[in-house]
């Protein structure tokens, strides 16, 4: 996610050396780094082998060694050494800024560094990726935030990948309108930001643009729990967006003939 706009040509010329650095001197930059996953470290340490272990990638900046790729590997090597610090062979890059490190962190694809959507988005923000900044700004302006920690909560979007997909596919204005309608209808209900619901609402306002009554849509949606929409959509066929849109159309129409809208694909 958000990788298509990362331009590696903006990074300084690649200058690096291989150095043995004591693990006590290796630090993660917490502005873009993930929290250490102890279970992942234990798994790497248990199956550790020099045949597959990679050298951690490190940025030497402001007199300190910042690990931007391989934090778990560093901790696994320390664990294999009885929890004691030890020299670790690292690929040390020179001349990188914090933003450069965040860009490279966001591009990690190794088996030991699979990033969540929240971690990748946060790294792209530190890297000052314009697309990430505009996407987040559009979202936050509606009163909604992202669940960067992966924990579902009120007024937070957990399905970050889906939200970004809708932002790109339907454009900023429809994306914002979708969130505003959901906010007004369900007042931050945690289930209102499920992937199917935000897909369905976005699809509805796109298909019926200029035809639906906004006030009626908000009022009708408010009478139905968002989880009900997803449950009914599971029994339907077609794409997730269309299945959820049809449920929203049914709710919008209600028993009214005068306000009823026809089914569209």
Short mmCIF file of C-alpha atoms in Angstrom, two decimals:
data_model
loop_
_atom_site.label_atom_id
_atom_site.label_comp_id
_atom_site.label_asym_id
_atom_site.label_seq_id
_atom_site.Cartn_x
_atom_site.Cartn_y
_atom_site.Cartn_z
CA UNK A 1 0.00 0.00 0.00
CA UNK A 2 1.14 3.53 -0.85
CA UNK A 3 4.28 2.11 -2.44
CA UNK A 4 3.51 3.16 -6.00
CA UNK A 5 4.42 6.77 -5.26
CA UNK A 6 7.68 6.04 -3.49
CA UNK A 7 10.48 7.34 -5.69
CA UNK A 8 13.77 5.71 -4.74
CA UNK A 9 15.57 8.09 -7.06
CA UNK A 10 15.02 10.80 -4.43
CA UNK A 11 17.24 8.90 -2.01
CA UNK A 12 20.91 9.83 -1.78
CA UNK A 13 23.44 7.72 -3.65
CA UNK A 14 23.75 4.35 -1.95
CA UNK A 15 26.85 4.45 0.24
CA UNK A 16 27.34 1.61 2.68
CA UNK A 17 29.90 -0.55 4.41
CA UNK A 18 29.73 -3.87 6.20
CA UNK A 19 30.60 -3.43 9.84
CA UNK A 20 30.43 -5.47 13.02
CA UNK A 21 28.38 -3.34 15.41
CA UNK A 22 27.73 -4.30 19.01
CA UNK A 23 24.01 -4.95 19.48
CA UNK A 24 23.98 -2.56 22.44
CA UNK A 25 24.59 0.25 19.95
CA UNK A 26 21.78 -0.70 17.56
CA UNK A 27 18.55 1.27 18.01
CA UNK A 28 15.15 1.34 16.29
CA UNK A 29 13.78 4.78 15.38
CA UNK A 30 10.40 4.60 17.09
CA UNK A 31 8.87 7.33 14.93
CA UNK A 32 8.51 4.82 12.09
CA UNK A 33 9.57 1.49 13.61
CA UNK A 34 7.15 -1.14 14.81
CA UNK A 35 6.92 -2.35 18.38
CA UNK A 36 9.11 -5.37 18.97
CA UNK A 37 7.20 -8.64 18.59
CA UNK A 38 8.58 -10.99 21.19
CA UNK A 39 6.80 -14.01 19.72
CA UNK A 40 8.36 -13.30 16.31
CA UNK A 41 11.80 -12.93 17.89
CA UNK A 42 11.36 -16.24 19.72
CA UNK A 43 10.34 -17.96 16.48
CA UNK A 44 13.38 -16.60 14.58
CA UNK A 45 15.72 -17.52 17.43
CA UNK A 46 14.32 -21.04 17.67
CA UNK A 47 14.93 -21.69 13.97
CA UNK A 48 17.99 -19.48 13.59
CA UNK A 49 20.47 -20.43 10.89
CA UNK A 50 23.31 -18.49 9.33
CA UNK A 51 22.28 -20.01 5.98
CA UNK A 52 19.15 -17.84 5.86
CA UNK A 53 19.89 -14.99 8.29
CA UNK A 54 20.20 -11.57 6.66
CA UNK A 55 22.48 -8.76 7.75
CA UNK A 56 20.45 -6.03 9.46
CA UNK A 57 20.29 -2.79 7.47
CA UNK A 58 21.40 0.14 9.56
CA UNK A 59 21.62 3.90 9.07
CA UNK A 60 24.48 5.70 10.79
CA UNK A 61 22.94 9.08 11.58
CA UNK A 62 23.85 11.72 14.14
CA UNK A 63 26.40 9.43 15.72
CA UNK A 64 23.98 6.55 16.28
CA UNK A 65 23.14 3.29 14.51
CA UNK A 66 19.44 3.10 13.58
CA UNK A 67 18.08 -0.26 12.41
CA UNK A 68 15.49 0.23 9.64
CA UNK A 69 15.37 -3.39 8.45
CA UNK A 70 16.16 -6.32 10.72
CA UNK A 71 15.18 -5.30 14.24
CA UNK A 72 13.77 -8.77 14.97
CA UNK A 73 16.93 -10.41 13.65
CA UNK A 74 19.07 -8.29 15.99
CA UNK A 75 16.96 -9.35 18.97
CA UNK A 76 16.98 -12.99 17.83
CA UNK A 77 20.79 -12.99 17.65
CA UNK A 78 20.91 -11.51 21.13
CA UNK A 79 18.48 -14.19 22.35
CA UNK A 80 20.67 -16.91 20.83
CA UNK A 81 23.57 -15.43 22.79
CA UNK A 82 21.81 -15.95 26.10
CA UNK A 83 20.31 -12.46 26.10
CA UNK A 84 23.73 -10.82 26.10
CA UNK A 85 24.89 -8.19 23.62
CA UNK A 86 27.26 -9.27 20.86
CA UNK A 87 28.89 -7.92 17.68
CA UNK A 88 26.55 -8.26 14.69
CA UNK A 89 27.57 -7.90 11.06
CA UNK A 90 25.44 -5.10 9.62
CA UNK A 91 25.03 -3.35 6.31
CA UNK A 92 25.60 0.22 7.44
CA UNK A 93 24.32 3.03 5.20
CA UNK A 94 25.75 6.53 5.39
CA UNK A 95 24.06 9.82 4.57
CA UNK A 96 20.42 8.76 5.06
CA UNK A 97 17.94 11.08 6.73
CA UNK A 98 15.18 9.90 9.04
CA UNK A 99 12.73 10.33 6.15
CA UNK A 100 14.95 8.19 3.89
CA UNK A 101 15.03 5.45 6.53
CA UNK A 102 11.24 5.55 6.86
CA UNK A 103 10.84 5.20 3.09
CA UNK A 104 13.09 2.14 3.06
CA UNK A 105 11.34 0.70 6.12
CA UNK A 106 7.98 1.00 4.35
CA UNK A 107 9.31 -1.04 1.43
CA UNK A 108 10.31 -4.06 3.52
CA UNK A 109 9.09 -7.36 2.12
CA UNK A 110 11.18 -9.95 3.98
CA UNK A 111 9.54 -12.87 5.76
CA UNK A 112 10.66 -11.51 9.11
CA UNK A 113 9.41 -7.99 8.42
CA UNK A 114 5.89 -8.28 7.02
CA UNK A 115 4.40 -4.87 7.75
CA UNK A 116 0.78 -4.27 8.64
CA UNK A 117 -1.10 -1.59 6.71
CA UNK A 118 -0.93 0.67 9.76
CA UNK A 119 2.82 0.27 10.13
CA UNK A 120 3.38 0.94 6.45
CA UNK A 121 1.15 4.02 6.48
CA UNK A 122 2.85 5.42 9.57
CA UNK A 123 6.26 4.90 7.96
CA UNK A 124 5.09 6.65 4.81
CA UNK A 125 3.96 9.62 6.89
CA UNK A 126 7.38 9.91 8.51
CA UNK A 127 8.86 9.64 5.00
CA UNK A 128 6.61 12.56 4.01
CA UNK A 129 5.02 10.64 1.17
CA UNK A 130 2.60 13.24 -0.34
CA UNK A 131 -0.05 10.65 -1.21
CA UNK A 132 -0.02 9.27 2.34
CA UNK A 133 -0.21 12.78 3.80
CA UNK A 134 -3.21 13.79 1.63
CA UNK A 135 -4.98 10.47 2.34
CA UNK A 136 -4.59 10.84 6.10
CA UNK A 137 -5.50 14.52 6.06
CA UNK A 138 -8.71 13.81 4.14
CA UNK A 139 -9.62 11.13 6.69
CA UNK A 140 -8.75 13.07 9.83
CA UNK A 141 -10.67 16.13 8.59
CA UNK A 142 -13.88 14.08 8.89
CA UNK A 143 -13.15 13.27 12.54
CA UNK A 144 -11.94 9.73 11.91
CA UNK A 145 -8.49 8.29 12.58
CA UNK A 146 -6.69 5.11 11.56
CA UNK A 147 -6.11 2.16 13.86
CA UNK A 148 -2.34 2.17 13.37
CA UNK A 149 -1.98 -0.32 16.20
CA UNK A 150 -4.37 -2.77 14.53
CA UNK A 151 -6.92 -2.50 17.33
CA UNK A 152 -10.53 -1.77 16.37
CA UNK A 153 -12.07 1.15 18.24
CA UNK A 154 -14.74 3.83 17.89
CA UNK A 155 -14.06 6.51 15.29
CA UNK A 156 -11.16 4.50 13.88
CA UNK A 157 -10.66 2.78 10.54
CA UNK A 158 -9.10 -0.66 10.93
CA UNK A 159 -9.27 -1.68 7.24
CA UNK A 160 -6.66 0.82 6.07
CA UNK A 161 -5.95 -0.96 2.77
CA UNK A 162 -9.65 -0.85 1.82
CA UNK A 163 -9.96 2.82 2.77
CA UNK A 164 -6.97 3.71 0.61
CA UNK A 165 -8.35 1.67 -2.27
CA UNK A 166 -11.63 3.62 -2.10
CA UNK A 167 -9.79 6.92 -1.79
CA UNK A 168 -7.88 6.19 -5.01
CA UNK A 169 -10.76 4.61 -6.92
CA UNK A 170 -13.55 7.10 -6.15
CA UNK A 171 -11.57 10.24 -5.42
CA UNK A 172 -11.14 12.49 -2.42
CA UNK A 173 -14.59 14.14 -2.48
CA UNK A 174 -16.60 10.91 -2.55
CA UNK A 175 -14.30 9.34 0.01
CA UNK A 176 -14.86 12.24 2.40
CA UNK A 177 -18.62 12.23 1.75
CA UNK A 178 -18.74 8.50 2.51
CA UNK A 179 -17.05 9.02 5.88
CA UNK A 180 -19.24 12.02 6.73
CA UNK A 181 -22.40 10.03 6.03
CA UNK A 182 -21.17 7.09 8.11
CA UNK A 183 -20.18 9.43 10.96
CA UNK A 184 -23.55 11.16 10.99
CA UNK A 185 -25.51 7.93 10.78
CA UNK A 186 -23.64 5.78 13.30
CA UNK A 187 -21.73 8.26 15.47
CA UNK A 188 -18.41 6.45 15.49
CA UNK A 189 -19.78 2.92 16.01
CA UNK A 190 -16.79 0.59 15.63
CA UNK A 191 -18.71 -1.65 13.19
CA UNK A 192 -19.52 1.30 10.93
CA UNK A 193 -15.97 1.22 9.59
CA UNK A 194 -15.95 -2.42 8.53
CA UNK A 195 -14.58 -2.94 5.03
CA UNK A 196 -17.90 -4.05 3.57
CA UNK A 197 -19.79 -1.12 5.02
CA UNK A 198 -17.45 1.57 3.74
CA UNK A 199 -17.33 -0.17 0.36
CA UNK A 200 -21.11 -0.31 0.20
CA UNK A 201 -21.71 3.30 1.19
CA UNK A 202 -19.09 4.56 -1.26
CA UNK A 203 -20.58 2.47 -4.05
CA UNK A 204 -24.09 3.69 -3.23
CA UNK A 205 -23.27 7.41 -3.29
CA UNK A 206 -21.33 6.89 -6.52
CA UNK A 207 -24.03 4.91 -8.35
CA UNK A 208 -26.91 7.10 -7.14
CA UNK A 209 -25.12 10.43 -7.22
CA UNK A 210 -27.65 13.23 -7.82
CA UNK A 211 -30.58 10.86 -7.19
CA UNK A 212 -30.55 10.04 -3.48
CA UNK A 213 -31.66 12.29 -0.66
CA UNK A 214 -28.72 12.70 1.70
CA UNK A 215 -30.78 13.42 4.80
CA UNK A 216 -32.96 10.36 4.18
CA UNK A 217 -29.88 8.17 3.66
CA UNK A 218 -28.40 9.23 7.00
CA UNK A 219 -31.70 8.78 8.85
CA UNK A 220 -32.41 5.38 7.34
CA UNK A 221 -28.91 4.06 8.01
CA UNK A 222 -29.08 5.27 11.60
CA UNK A 223 -32.01 2.91 12.20
CA UNK A 224 -29.98 -0.16 11.24
CA UNK A 225 -26.93 -1.50 13.03
CA UNK A 226 -23.97 -1.60 10.58
CA UNK A 227 -23.21 -5.21 11.55
CA UNK A 228 -26.68 -6.16 10.27
CA UNK A 229 -25.70 -4.85 6.83
CA UNK A 230 -22.61 -7.07 6.71
CA UNK A 231 -24.55 -10.11 7.93
CA UNK A 232 -27.22 -9.71 5.25
CA UNK A 233 -24.60 -9.00 2.57
CA UNK A 234 -22.91 -12.33 3.33
CA UNK A 235 -26.04 -14.12 2.10
CA UNK A 236 -25.98 -12.24 -1.22
CA UNK A 237 -23.82 -12.81 -4.30
CA UNK A 238 -21.44 -10.61 -6.24
CA UNK A 239 -18.62 -8.32 -5.22
CA UNK A 240 -18.38 -7.05 -1.66
CA UNK A 241 -19.17 -3.50 -2.78
CA UNK A 242 -22.30 -4.52 -4.69
CA UNK A 243 -23.54 -6.91 -2.01
CA UNK A 244 -23.32 -4.21 0.64
CA UNK A 245 -24.66 -1.52 -1.69
CA UNK A 246 -27.81 -3.58 -2.31
CA UNK A 247 -28.41 -3.81 1.43
CA UNK A 248 -27.95 -0.06 1.78
CA UNK A 249 -30.35 0.51 -1.12
CA UNK A 250 -32.95 -1.70 0.59
CA UNK A 251 -32.53 0.27 3.82
CA UNK A 252 -32.72 3.59 1.97
CA UNK A 253 -35.91 2.65 0.11
CA UNK A 254 -37.65 1.20 3.16
CA UNK A 255 -41.41 1.08 2.64
CA UNK A 256 -41.54 4.30 0.64
CA UNK A 257 -42.62 4.17 -2.99
CA UNK A 258 -42.15 7.86 -3.55
CA UNK A 259 -38.53 7.90 -2.37
CA UNK A 260 -37.61 4.47 -3.72
CA UNK A 261 -34.63 4.14 -6.03
CA UNK A 262 -34.23 1.37 -8.64
CA UNK A 263 -31.59 -1.32 -8.35
CA UNK A 264 -28.55 -0.55 -10.49
CA UNK A 265 -25.40 -2.58 -11.11
#
